Amino acid sequence: MSSSAKVDPTARVEDGARLAEGVEIGPFCTVGADVVLEAGVKLISHVAIAGHTTVGAGSTVYPFASLGFPPQSVHYKGEPSRLVIGRDCTIREHVTMNVGTAGGHMETRVGDGGFFMVGCHVAHDCSVGAKAIFANNATLAGHVSVGDNVFLGGLSAVHQFVRIGDGAMIGGMCGVHFDVIPFGLMMEGHPGLRSLNYTGLKRRGLSLQQRRQLQGAYRELFYGKGTLVERTDRVAELFADDANVMSIVEFVRGAGKRRLTVPADAEHVAEPEAA
C-alpha cells in the first residue's frame, strides 16, 4: 500500500491489495487482496471491489458499485479470471462489472474514459472500448463487444455475443439482438437500424463530405442489389480510400454467419448470404 493512500478507518482493505499514489478509499468500502487501484483512484463510499480487478488511474467509483465479483454464469468454476477497468472512468451508483470466465477470454475489459451511469451492468467476458457512455440501467449480457465512442441509452439491453461498432448509438429502451455496424443508430420504436448516428458524427468533427460518403455507403450496403457479400465488396471498391467506410466494411466482413441489425425496410439482408 502506498504511504500516500488515504483509507477511511471504516473501510476494509485486505492484505495484498495494491494501492498506488493518491488513492482515496472512503467510508465502508471493501477491497480484496488481488485488487489493484492505480494512481488517483477514488472510491467514494460503500464500494465493493473483489477478485483480480484493476481500476485505472484517475477513475472514480461511487457508492454501492460492485466490481470484480464472480460472473452470473452457471459455468463459472472459480477460475482466477480478471476485470480490467481503464483510466479516467466514472462509475456511478449501483454499477456492476464481473470478471471473465474460462469459456470466454478469462477477462472483462473496460476502456479509458468510460462513463457508466446508475445501475449499469457489464457482464463476464465483455469488451468495452474507450469513451463509452452507458446511461442509467444499460446492460450488457456476456461476451458482448462494444467499440469506442459508443452511447447506450437508458434501460437498453444487449444480447450475449453481440458486437456494437465504433461510434454507434443505441437509444433508450432498445433491445439489441444482432450486431450493429460502426456509426449505426437504433431508436426505441423503430425496429432495426434507424439510420447513421449523424449527431455523433458531427460531434466527432466529421465534415459534411465525410458524412455524405458514409451515407452513400450505408445506402449501397443495405439497399443495393445482390447479396450482402456482393454489396459489401461493391462498397469496399467504391469507397476504398475512406477509412470510416472501410471500418464498416471490415466489421461486416468479420460477422461471418452472424446476423446484422438492418433497417426495418431492408430485413431481407439480415442474413450474410441473403439475396
PDB file of C-alpha atoms in Angstrom:
ATOM      1  CA  MET A   1       0.000   0.000   0.000  1.00  0.00           C
ATOM      2  CA  SER A   2       1.298   3.450  -0.909  1.00  0.00           C
ATOM      3  CA  SER A   3       2.038   5.694   2.038  1.00  0.00           C
ATOM      4  CA  SER A   4       0.061   8.466   0.309  1.00  0.00           C
ATOM      5  CA  ALA A   5      -3.154   6.424   0.040  1.00  0.00           C
ATOM      6  CA  LYS A   6      -6.000   7.705   2.196  1.00  0.00           C
ATOM      7  CA  VAL A   7      -8.153   4.959   3.688  1.00  0.00           C
ATOM      8  CA  ASP A   8     -11.143   5.728   5.866  1.00  0.00           C
ATOM      9  CA  PRO A   9     -10.967   3.826   9.175  1.00  0.00           C
ATOM     10  CA  THR A  10     -14.303   2.137   8.443  1.00  0.00           C
ATOM     11  CA  ALA A  11     -13.038   0.697   5.139  1.00  0.00           C
ATOM     12  CA  ARG A  12     -11.644  -2.847   4.861  1.00  0.00           C
ATOM     13  CA  VAL A  13      -8.605  -3.364   2.633  1.00  0.00           C
ATOM     14  CA  GLU A  14      -7.286  -6.934   2.563  1.00  0.00           C
ATOM     15  CA  ASP A  15      -3.579  -7.679   2.754  1.00  0.00           C
ATOM     16  CA  GLY A  16      -2.130  -7.929  -0.742  1.00  0.00           C
ATOM     17  CA  ALA A  17      -4.242  -5.185  -2.312  1.00  0.00           C
ATOM     18  CA  ARG A  18      -2.078  -2.699  -4.200  1.00  0.00           C
ATOM     19  CA  LEU A  19      -2.905   0.966  -3.759  1.00  0.00           C
ATOM     20  CA  ALA A  20      -0.933   3.498  -5.803  1.00  0.00           C
ATOM     21  CA  GLU A  21      -0.132   7.126  -5.028  1.00  0.00           C
ATOM     22  CA  GLY A  22      -3.110   9.353  -4.319  1.00  0.00           C
ATOM     23  CA  VAL A  23      -5.702   6.596  -3.918  1.00  0.00           C
ATOM     24  CA  GLU A  24      -8.651   7.573  -1.708  1.00  0.00           C
ATOM     25  CA  ILE A  25     -10.914   4.936  -0.153  1.00  0.00           C
ATOM     26  CA  GLY A  26     -13.996   6.306   1.532  1.00  0.00           C
ATOM     27  CA  PRO A  27     -16.223   5.015   4.316  1.00  0.00           C
ATOM     28  CA  PHE A  28     -17.365   1.387   4.407  1.00  0.00           C
ATOM     29  CA  CYS A  29     -15.605   0.295   1.207  1.00  0.00           C
ATOM     30  CA  THR A  30     -14.204  -3.233   0.860  1.00  0.00           C
ATOM     31  CA  VAL A  31     -11.161  -4.001  -1.296  1.00  0.00           C
ATOM     32  CA  GLY A  32      -9.996  -7.568  -1.927  1.00  0.00           C
ATOM     33  CA  ALA A  33      -6.486  -8.987  -1.733  1.00  0.00           C
ATOM     34  CA  ASP A  34      -5.984  -9.217  -5.527  1.00  0.00           C
ATOM     35  CA  VAL A  35      -7.248  -5.726  -6.349  1.00  0.00           C
ATOM     36  CA  VAL A  36      -5.044  -3.061  -7.938  1.00  0.00           C
ATOM     37  CA  LEU A  37      -6.062   0.585  -7.624  1.00  0.00           C
ATOM     38  CA  GLU A  38      -3.873   2.788  -9.804  1.00  0.00           C
ATOM     39  CA  ALA A  39      -2.840   6.361  -9.076  1.00  0.00           C
ATOM     40  CA  GLY A  40      -5.564   8.765  -8.045  1.00  0.00           C
ATOM     41  CA  VAL A  41      -8.432   6.277  -7.930  1.00  0.00           C
ATOM     42  CA  LYS A  42     -11.254   7.434  -5.659  1.00  0.00           C
ATOM     43  CA  LEU A  43     -13.809   5.155  -4.033  1.00  0.00           C
ATOM     44  CA  ILE A  44     -16.437   7.498  -2.641  1.00  0.00           C
ATOM     45  CA  SER A  45     -18.087   5.164  -0.100  1.00  0.00           C
ATOM     46  CA  HIS A  46     -19.711   1.705   0.218  1.00  0.00           C
ATOM     47  CA  VAL A  47     -17.848   0.423  -2.872  1.00  0.00           C
ATOM     48  CA  ALA A  48     -17.090  -3.308  -3.041  1.00  0.00           C
ATOM     49  CA  ILE A  49     -14.193  -4.491  -5.228  1.00  0.00           C
ATOM     50  CA  ALA A  50     -13.120  -8.134  -5.321  1.00  0.00           C
ATOM     51  CA  GLY A  51     -11.302 -10.685  -7.476  1.00  0.00           C
ATOM     52  CA  HIS A  52      -8.402  -9.961  -9.806  1.00  0.00           C
ATOM     53  CA  THR A  53      -9.563  -6.434 -10.568  1.00  0.00           C
ATOM     54  CA  THR A  54      -7.585  -3.434 -11.753  1.00  0.00           C
ATOM     55  CA  VAL A  55      -9.074   0.066 -11.695  1.00  0.00           C
ATOM     56  CA  GLY A  56      -7.192   2.519 -13.918  1.00  0.00           C
ATOM     57  CA  ALA A  57      -5.612   5.771 -12.809  1.00  0.00           C
ATOM     58  CA  GLY A  58      -7.891   8.714 -12.178  1.00  0.00           C
ATOM     59  CA  SER A  59     -11.106   6.686 -12.092  1.00  0.00           C
ATOM     60  CA  THR A  60     -13.864   7.476  -9.602  1.00  0.00           C
ATOM     61  CA  VAL A  61     -16.286   4.876  -8.235  1.00  0.00           C
ATOM     62  CA  TYR A  62     -19.497   5.906  -6.491  1.00  0.00           C
ATOM     63  CA  PRO A  63     -21.460   4.253  -3.653  1.00  0.00           C
ATOM     64  CA  PHE A  64     -22.730   0.699  -3.906  1.00  0.00           C
ATOM     65  CA  ALA A  65     -20.861  -0.150  -7.094  1.00  0.00           C
ATOM     66  CA  SER A  66     -19.816  -3.823  -7.203  1.00  0.00           C
ATOM     67  CA  LEU A  67     -16.717  -4.638  -9.254  1.00  0.00           C
ATOM     68  CA  GLY A  68     -14.875  -7.890  -9.902  1.00  0.00           C
ATOM     69  CA  PHE A  69     -17.193 -10.347  -8.212  1.00  0.00           C
ATOM     70  CA  PRO A  70     -17.946 -13.768  -9.773  1.00  0.00           C
ATOM     71  CA  PRO A  71     -19.955 -13.645 -13.001  1.00  0.00           C
ATOM     72  CA  GLN A  72     -23.626 -14.534 -13.166  1.00  0.00           C
ATOM     73  CA  SER A  73     -22.866 -17.717 -15.062  1.00  0.00           C
ATOM     74  CA  VAL A  74     -23.562 -21.325 -14.086  1.00  0.00           C
ATOM     75  CA  HIS A  75     -20.407 -22.286 -15.987  1.00  0.00           C
ATOM     76  CA  TYR A  76     -18.050 -20.296 -13.773  1.00  0.00           C
ATOM     77  CA  LYS A  77     -15.992 -22.616 -11.538  1.00  0.00           C
ATOM     78  CA  GLY A  78     -13.897 -20.141  -9.605  1.00  0.00           C
ATOM     79  CA  GLU A  79     -11.117 -19.699 -12.182  1.00  0.00           C
ATOM     80  CA  PRO A  80      -8.852 -16.682 -11.494  1.00  0.00           C
ATOM     81  CA  SER A  81     -10.236 -14.528 -14.285  1.00  0.00           C
ATOM     82  CA  ARG A  82      -9.920 -10.749 -14.373  1.00  0.00           C
ATOM     83  CA  LEU A  83     -11.681  -7.414 -14.640  1.00  0.00           C
ATOM     84  CA  VAL A  84      -9.605  -4.576 -16.078  1.00  0.00           C
ATOM     85  CA  ILE A  85     -11.019  -1.050 -15.985  1.00  0.00           C
ATOM     86  CA  GLY A  86      -9.252   1.740 -17.854  1.00  0.00           C
ATOM     87  CA  ARG A  87      -8.099   5.200 -16.829  1.00  0.00           C
ATOM     88  CA  ASP A  88     -10.326   8.163 -16.028  1.00  0.00           C
ATOM     89  CA  CYS A  89     -13.571   6.205 -15.848  1.00  0.00           C
ATOM     90  CA  THR A  90     -16.618   7.393 -13.928  1.00  0.00           C
ATOM     91  CA  ILE A  91     -18.584   4.533 -12.388  1.00  0.00           C
ATOM     92  CA  ARG A  92     -21.764   5.702 -10.724  1.00  0.00           C
ATOM     93  CA  GLU A  93     -24.005   4.189  -8.065  1.00  0.00           C
ATOM     94  CA  HIS A  94     -25.031   0.516  -8.227  1.00  0.00           C
ATOM     95  CA  VAL A  95     -22.960  -0.269 -11.331  1.00  0.00           C
ATOM     96  CA  THR A  96     -21.884  -3.924 -11.563  1.00  0.00           C
ATOM     97  CA  MET A  97     -18.979  -5.329 -13.585  1.00  0.00           C
ATOM     98  CA  ASN A  98     -17.967  -9.001 -13.380  1.00  0.00           C
ATOM     99  CA  VAL A  99     -14.755 -10.896 -14.089  1.00  0.00           C
ATOM    100  CA  GLY A 100     -14.411 -13.155 -17.139  1.00  0.00           C
ATOM    101  CA  THR A 101     -14.717 -16.918 -17.465  1.00  0.00           C
ATOM    102  CA  ALA A 102     -12.772 -19.844 -18.851  1.00  0.00           C
ATOM    103  CA  GLY A 103     -15.429 -20.155 -21.537  1.00  0.00           C
ATOM    104  CA  GLY A 104     -14.611 -16.647 -22.742  1.00  0.00           C
ATOM    105  CA  HIS A 105     -11.405 -14.623 -22.633  1.00  0.00           C
ATOM    106  CA  MET A 106     -10.789 -15.009 -18.877  1.00  0.00           C
ATOM    107  CA  GLU A 107     -11.119 -11.242 -18.811  1.00  0.00           C
ATOM    108  CA  THR A 108     -13.696  -8.479 -18.852  1.00  0.00           C
ATOM    109  CA  ARG A 109     -12.191  -5.227 -20.113  1.00  0.00           C
ATOM    110  CA  VAL A 110     -13.422  -1.621 -19.996  1.00  0.00           C
ATOM    111  CA  GLY A 111     -11.549   1.098 -21.897  1.00  0.00           C
ATOM    112  CA  ASP A 112     -10.346   4.536 -20.836  1.00  0.00           C
ATOM    113  CA  GLY A 113     -12.681   7.442 -20.218  1.00  0.00           C
ATOM    114  CA  GLY A 114     -15.889   5.473 -19.815  1.00  0.00           C
ATOM    115  CA  PHE A 115     -18.934   6.992 -18.125  1.00  0.00           C
ATOM    116  CA  PHE A 116     -21.273   4.423 -16.562  1.00  0.00           C
ATOM    117  CA  MET A 117     -24.421   5.880 -15.040  1.00  0.00           C
ATOM    118  CA  VAL A 118     -26.571   4.449 -12.243  1.00  0.00           C
ATOM    119  CA  GLY A 119     -27.343   0.740 -12.380  1.00  0.00           C
ATOM    120  CA  CYS A 120     -25.392  -0.274 -15.488  1.00  0.00           C
ATOM    121  CA  HIS A 121     -24.135  -3.846 -15.853  1.00  0.00           C
ATOM    122  CA  VAL A 122     -21.104  -5.159 -17.744  1.00  0.00           C
ATOM    123  CA  ALA A 123     -21.226  -8.948 -17.717  1.00  0.00           C
ATOM    124  CA  HIS A 124     -18.454 -11.526 -17.926  1.00  0.00           C
ATOM    125  CA  ASP A 125     -16.073 -11.572 -20.901  1.00  0.00           C
ATOM    126  CA  CYS A 126     -17.328  -8.271 -22.311  1.00  0.00           C
ATOM    127  CA  SER A 127     -15.013  -5.817 -24.030  1.00  0.00           C
ATOM    128  CA  VAL A 128     -15.963  -2.135 -23.884  1.00  0.00           C
ATOM    129  CA  GLY A 129     -13.966   0.434 -25.854  1.00  0.00           C
ATOM    130  CA  ALA A 130     -12.744   3.881 -24.878  1.00  0.00           C
ATOM    131  CA  LYS A 131     -15.067   6.794 -24.082  1.00  0.00           C
ATOM    132  CA  ALA A 132     -18.196   4.669 -23.926  1.00  0.00           C
ATOM    133  CA  ILE A 133     -21.241   6.228 -22.272  1.00  0.00           C
ATOM    134  CA  PHE A 134     -23.851   3.971 -20.684  1.00  0.00           C
ATOM    135  CA  ALA A 135     -26.983   5.760 -19.472  1.00  0.00           C
ATOM    136  CA  ASN A 136     -28.932   4.546 -16.446  1.00  0.00           C
ATOM    137  CA  ASN A 137     -29.543   0.789 -16.305  1.00  0.00           C
ATOM    138  CA  ALA A 138     -27.976  -0.014 -19.685  1.00  0.00           C
ATOM    139  CA  THR A 139     -26.923  -3.652 -19.568  1.00  0.00           C
ATOM    140  CA  LEU A 140     -24.608  -5.990 -21.447  1.00  0.00           C
ATOM    141  CA  ALA A 141     -25.000  -9.766 -21.404  1.00  0.00           C
ATOM    142  CA  GLY A 142     -21.890 -11.952 -21.511  1.00  0.00           C
ATOM    143  CA  HIS A 143     -19.311 -11.884 -24.312  1.00  0.00           C
ATOM    144  CA  VAL A 144     -20.511  -8.570 -25.799  1.00  0.00           C
ATOM    145  CA  SER A 145     -18.055  -6.375 -27.707  1.00  0.00           C
ATOM    146  CA  VAL A 146     -18.618  -2.610 -27.665  1.00  0.00           C
ATOM    147  CA  GLY A 147     -16.433  -0.261 -29.714  1.00  0.00           C
ATOM    148  CA  ASP A 148     -15.033   3.174 -28.935  1.00  0.00           C
ATOM    149  CA  ASN A 149     -17.290   6.228 -28.527  1.00  0.00           C
ATOM    150  CA  VAL A 150     -20.468   4.161 -28.224  1.00  0.00           C
ATOM    151  CA  PHE A 151     -23.558   5.505 -26.442  1.00  0.00           C
ATOM    152  CA  LEU A 152     -26.076   3.137 -24.835  1.00  0.00           C
ATOM    153  CA  GLY A 153     -29.341   4.739 -23.796  1.00  0.00           C
ATOM    154  CA  GLY A 154     -31.138   4.148 -20.524  1.00  0.00           C
ATOM    155  CA  LEU A 155     -32.752   0.742 -19.992  1.00  0.00           C
ATOM    156  CA  SER A 156     -31.186  -0.637 -23.174  1.00  0.00           C
ATOM    157  CA  ALA A 157     -30.108  -4.281 -23.185  1.00  0.00           C
ATOM    158  CA  VAL A 158     -27.613  -6.078 -25.417  1.00  0.00           C
ATOM    159  CA  HIS A 159     -27.860  -9.827 -26.087  1.00  0.00           C
ATOM    160  CA  GLN A 160     -24.864 -12.072 -25.427  1.00  0.00           C
ATOM    161  CA  PHE A 161     -22.123 -12.287 -28.089  1.00  0.00           C
ATOM    162  CA  VAL A 162     -23.418  -9.188 -29.933  1.00  0.00           C
ATOM    163  CA  ARG A 163     -20.916  -6.699 -31.395  1.00  0.00           C
ATOM    164  CA  ILE A 164     -21.541  -2.947 -31.430  1.00  0.00           C
ATOM    165  CA  GLY A 165     -19.214  -0.979 -33.697  1.00  0.00           C
ATOM    166  CA  ASP A 166     -17.348   2.252 -33.009  1.00  0.00           C
ATOM    167  CA  GLY A 167     -19.440   5.394 -32.826  1.00  0.00           C
ATOM    168  CA  ALA A 168     -22.802   3.632 -32.685  1.00  0.00           C
ATOM    169  CA  MET A 169     -25.703   4.988 -30.664  1.00  0.00           C
ATOM    170  CA  ILE A 170     -28.323   2.752 -29.048  1.00  0.00           C
ATOM    171  CA  GLY A 171     -31.399   4.660 -27.917  1.00  0.00           C
ATOM    172  CA  GLY A 172     -33.121   4.209 -24.603  1.00  0.00           C
ATOM    173  CA  MET A 173     -35.203   1.064 -24.041  1.00  0.00           C
ATOM    174  CA  CYS A 174     -33.764  -0.692 -27.115  1.00  0.00           C
ATOM    175  CA  GLY A 175     -33.135  -4.416 -27.165  1.00  0.00           C
ATOM    176  CA  VAL A 176     -30.119  -5.276 -29.299  1.00  0.00           C
ATOM    177  CA  HIS A 177     -30.221  -8.844 -30.628  1.00  0.00           C
ATOM    178  CA  PHE A 178     -27.827  -8.617 -33.592  1.00  0.00           C
ATOM    179  CA  ASP A 179     -24.569  -6.829 -34.460  1.00  0.00           C
ATOM    180  CA  VAL A 180     -24.739  -3.051 -35.002  1.00  0.00           C
ATOM    181  CA  ILE A 181     -22.402  -1.539 -37.601  1.00  0.00           C
ATOM    182  CA  PRO A 182     -20.000   1.291 -36.719  1.00  0.00           C
ATOM    183  CA  PHE A 183     -21.815   4.659 -36.651  1.00  0.00           C
ATOM    184  CA  GLY A 184     -25.214   2.924 -36.645  1.00  0.00           C
ATOM    185  CA  LEU A 185     -28.231   4.363 -34.826  1.00  0.00           C
ATOM    186  CA  MET A 186     -31.010   2.423 -33.119  1.00  0.00           C
ATOM    187  CA  MET A 187     -34.017   4.132 -31.541  1.00  0.00           C
ATOM    188  CA  GLU A 188     -36.857   2.813 -29.414  1.00  0.00           C
ATOM    189  CA  GLY A 189     -39.991   2.402 -31.507  1.00  0.00           C
ATOM    190  CA  HIS A 190     -38.017   1.938 -34.736  1.00  0.00           C
ATOM    191  CA  PRO A 191     -37.247  -1.743 -35.412  1.00  0.00           C
ATOM    192  CA  GLY A 192     -33.731  -2.323 -36.706  1.00  0.00           C
ATOM    193  CA  LEU A 193     -31.365   0.451 -37.692  1.00  0.00           C
ATOM    194  CA  ARG A 194     -32.907   3.911 -37.801  1.00  0.00           C
ATOM    195  CA  SER A 195     -30.053   5.498 -39.748  1.00  0.00           C
ATOM    196  CA  LEU A 196     -26.475   6.502 -39.178  1.00  0.00           C
ATOM    197  CA  ASN A 197     -25.575   8.319 -35.970  1.00  0.00           C
ATOM    198  CA  TYR A 198     -25.255  11.720 -37.649  1.00  0.00           C
ATOM    199  CA  THR A 199     -25.241  13.641 -34.365  1.00  0.00           C
ATOM    200  CA  GLY A 200     -22.316  11.567 -33.167  1.00  0.00           C
ATOM    201  CA  LEU A 201     -20.504  12.021 -36.467  1.00  0.00           C
ATOM    202  CA  LYS A 202     -20.842  15.787 -36.202  1.00  0.00           C
ATOM    203  CA  ARG A 203     -19.620  15.759 -32.614  1.00  0.00           C
ATOM    204  CA  ARG A 204     -16.563  13.824 -33.699  1.00  0.00           C
ATOM    205  CA  GLY A 205     -15.799  16.534 -36.247  1.00  0.00           C
ATOM    206  CA  LEU A 206     -16.524  14.662 -39.475  1.00  0.00           C
ATOM    207  CA  SER A 207     -17.056  17.021 -42.392  1.00  0.00           C
ATOM    208  CA  LEU A 208     -20.218  17.178 -44.498  1.00  0.00           C
ATOM    209  CA  GLN A 209     -18.372  15.353 -47.268  1.00  0.00           C
ATOM    210  CA  GLN A 210     -17.293  12.583 -44.930  1.00  0.00           C
ATOM    211  CA  ARG A 211     -20.839  12.205 -43.657  1.00  0.00           C
ATOM    212  CA  ARG A 212     -22.170  12.060 -47.211  1.00  0.00           C
ATOM    213  CA  GLN A 213     -19.654   9.357 -48.045  1.00  0.00           C
ATOM    214  CA  LEU A 214     -20.896   7.299 -45.124  1.00  0.00           C
ATOM    215  CA  GLN A 215     -24.498   7.892 -46.155  1.00  0.00           C
ATOM    216  CA  GLY A 216     -23.768   6.674 -49.671  1.00  0.00           C
ATOM    217  CA  ALA A 217     -22.061   3.563 -48.353  1.00  0.00           C
ATOM    218  CA  TYR A 218     -24.971   2.893 -45.986  1.00  0.00           C
ATOM    219  CA  ARG A 219     -27.498   3.064 -48.826  1.00  0.00           C
ATOM    220  CA  GLU A 220     -25.474   0.782 -51.052  1.00  0.00           C
ATOM    221  CA  LEU A 221     -24.832  -1.699 -48.248  1.00  0.00           C
ATOM    222  CA  PHE A 222     -28.456  -2.088 -47.214  1.00  0.00           C
ATOM    223  CA  TYR A 223     -30.451  -1.143 -50.325  1.00  0.00           C
ATOM    224  CA  GLY A 224     -28.202  -2.072 -53.224  1.00  0.00           C
ATOM    225  CA  LYS A 225     -28.617  -5.088 -55.465  1.00  0.00           C
ATOM    226  CA  GLY A 226     -27.254  -8.563 -54.853  1.00  0.00           C
ATOM    227  CA  THR A 227     -26.266 -10.462 -51.726  1.00  0.00           C
ATOM    228  CA  LEU A 228     -24.819  -8.778 -48.692  1.00  0.00           C
ATOM    229  CA  VAL A 229     -21.399 -10.152 -49.628  1.00  0.00           C
ATOM    230  CA  GLU A 230     -21.699  -8.623 -53.102  1.00  0.00           C
ATOM    231  CA  ARG A 231     -22.876  -5.292 -51.741  1.00  0.00           C
ATOM    232  CA  THR A 232     -20.085  -5.233 -49.173  1.00  0.00           C
ATOM    233  CA  ASP A 233     -17.497  -5.887 -51.900  1.00  0.00           C
ATOM    234  CA  ARG A 234     -19.010  -3.103 -54.017  1.00  0.00           C
ATOM    235  CA  VAL A 235     -18.862  -0.651 -51.101  1.00  0.00           C
ATOM    236  CA  ALA A 236     -15.245  -1.624 -50.489  1.00  0.00           C
ATOM    237  CA  GLU A 237     -14.427  -0.900 -54.121  1.00  0.00           C
ATOM    238  CA  LEU A 238     -16.345   2.384 -54.320  1.00  0.00           C
ATOM    239  CA  PHE A 239     -15.045   3.782 -51.016  1.00  0.00           C
ATOM    240  CA  ALA A 240     -11.623   2.154 -50.784  1.00  0.00           C
ATOM    241  CA  ASP A 241      -9.937   5.415 -49.753  1.00  0.00           C
ATOM    242  CA  ASP A 242     -12.423   6.250 -46.998  1.00  0.00           C
ATOM    243  CA  ALA A 243     -11.222   4.898 -43.640  1.00  0.00           C
ATOM    244  CA  ASN A 244     -14.601   5.434 -41.986  1.00  0.00           C
ATOM    245  CA  VAL A 245     -16.469   3.458 -44.626  1.00  0.00           C
ATOM    246  CA  MET A 246     -13.829   0.753 -44.615  1.00  0.00           C
ATOM    247  CA  SER A 247     -14.293   0.312 -40.877  1.00  0.00           C
ATOM    248  CA  ILE A 248     -17.897  -0.648 -41.636  1.00  0.00           C
ATOM    249  CA  VAL A 249     -16.755  -2.997 -44.415  1.00  0.00           C
ATOM    250  CA  GLU A 250     -14.303  -4.744 -42.078  1.00  0.00           C
ATOM    251  CA  PHE A 251     -16.985  -5.022 -39.397  1.00  0.00           C
ATOM    252  CA  VAL A 252     -19.472  -6.638 -41.795  1.00  0.00           C
ATOM    253  CA  ARG A 253     -16.859  -8.982 -43.217  1.00  0.00           C
ATOM    254  CA  GLY A 254     -15.931 -10.002 -39.685  1.00  0.00           C
ATOM    255  CA  ALA A 255     -19.501 -11.057 -38.964  1.00  0.00           C
ATOM    256  CA  GLY A 256     -19.152 -14.467 -40.610  1.00  0.00           C
ATOM    257  CA  LYS A 257     -22.543 -16.123 -40.237  1.00  0.00           C
ATOM    258  CA  ARG A 258     -23.633 -13.726 -37.519  1.00  0.00           C
ATOM    259  CA  ARG A 259     -26.697 -11.584 -38.123  1.00  0.00           C
ATOM    260  CA  LEU A 260     -26.598  -7.824 -38.534  1.00  0.00           C
ATOM    261  CA  THR A 261     -29.087  -5.275 -37.326  1.00  0.00           C
ATOM    262  CA  VAL A 262     -30.521  -3.759 -40.522  1.00  0.00           C
ATOM    263  CA  PRO A 263     -33.100  -1.087 -41.415  1.00  0.00           C
ATOM    264  CA  ALA A 264     -36.656  -2.304 -40.888  1.00  0.00           C
ATOM    265  CA  ASP A 265     -37.424  -1.974 -44.601  1.00  0.00           C
ATOM    266  CA  ALA A 266     -34.344  -3.981 -45.556  1.00  0.00           C
ATOM    267  CA  GLU A 267     -34.908  -7.079 -43.430  1.00  0.00           C
ATOM    268  CA  HIS A 268     -34.096  -9.341 -46.358  1.00  0.00           C
ATOM    269  CA  VAL A 269     -30.396  -8.556 -45.906  1.00  0.00           C
ATOM    270  CA  ALA A 270     -30.226  -9.726 -42.275  1.00  0.00           C
ATOM    271  CA  GLU A 271     -28.529 -13.000 -43.195  1.00  0.00           C
ATOM    272  CA  PRO A 272     -24.963 -12.612 -44.527  1.00  0.00           C
ATOM    273  CA  GLU A 273     -25.705 -14.577 -47.710  1.00  0.00           C
ATOM    274  CA  ALA A 274     -29.302 -13.412 -48.236  1.00  0.00           C
ATOM    275  CA  ALA A 275     -30.407 -12.102 -51.624  1.00  0.00           C
TER     276      ALA A 275
END
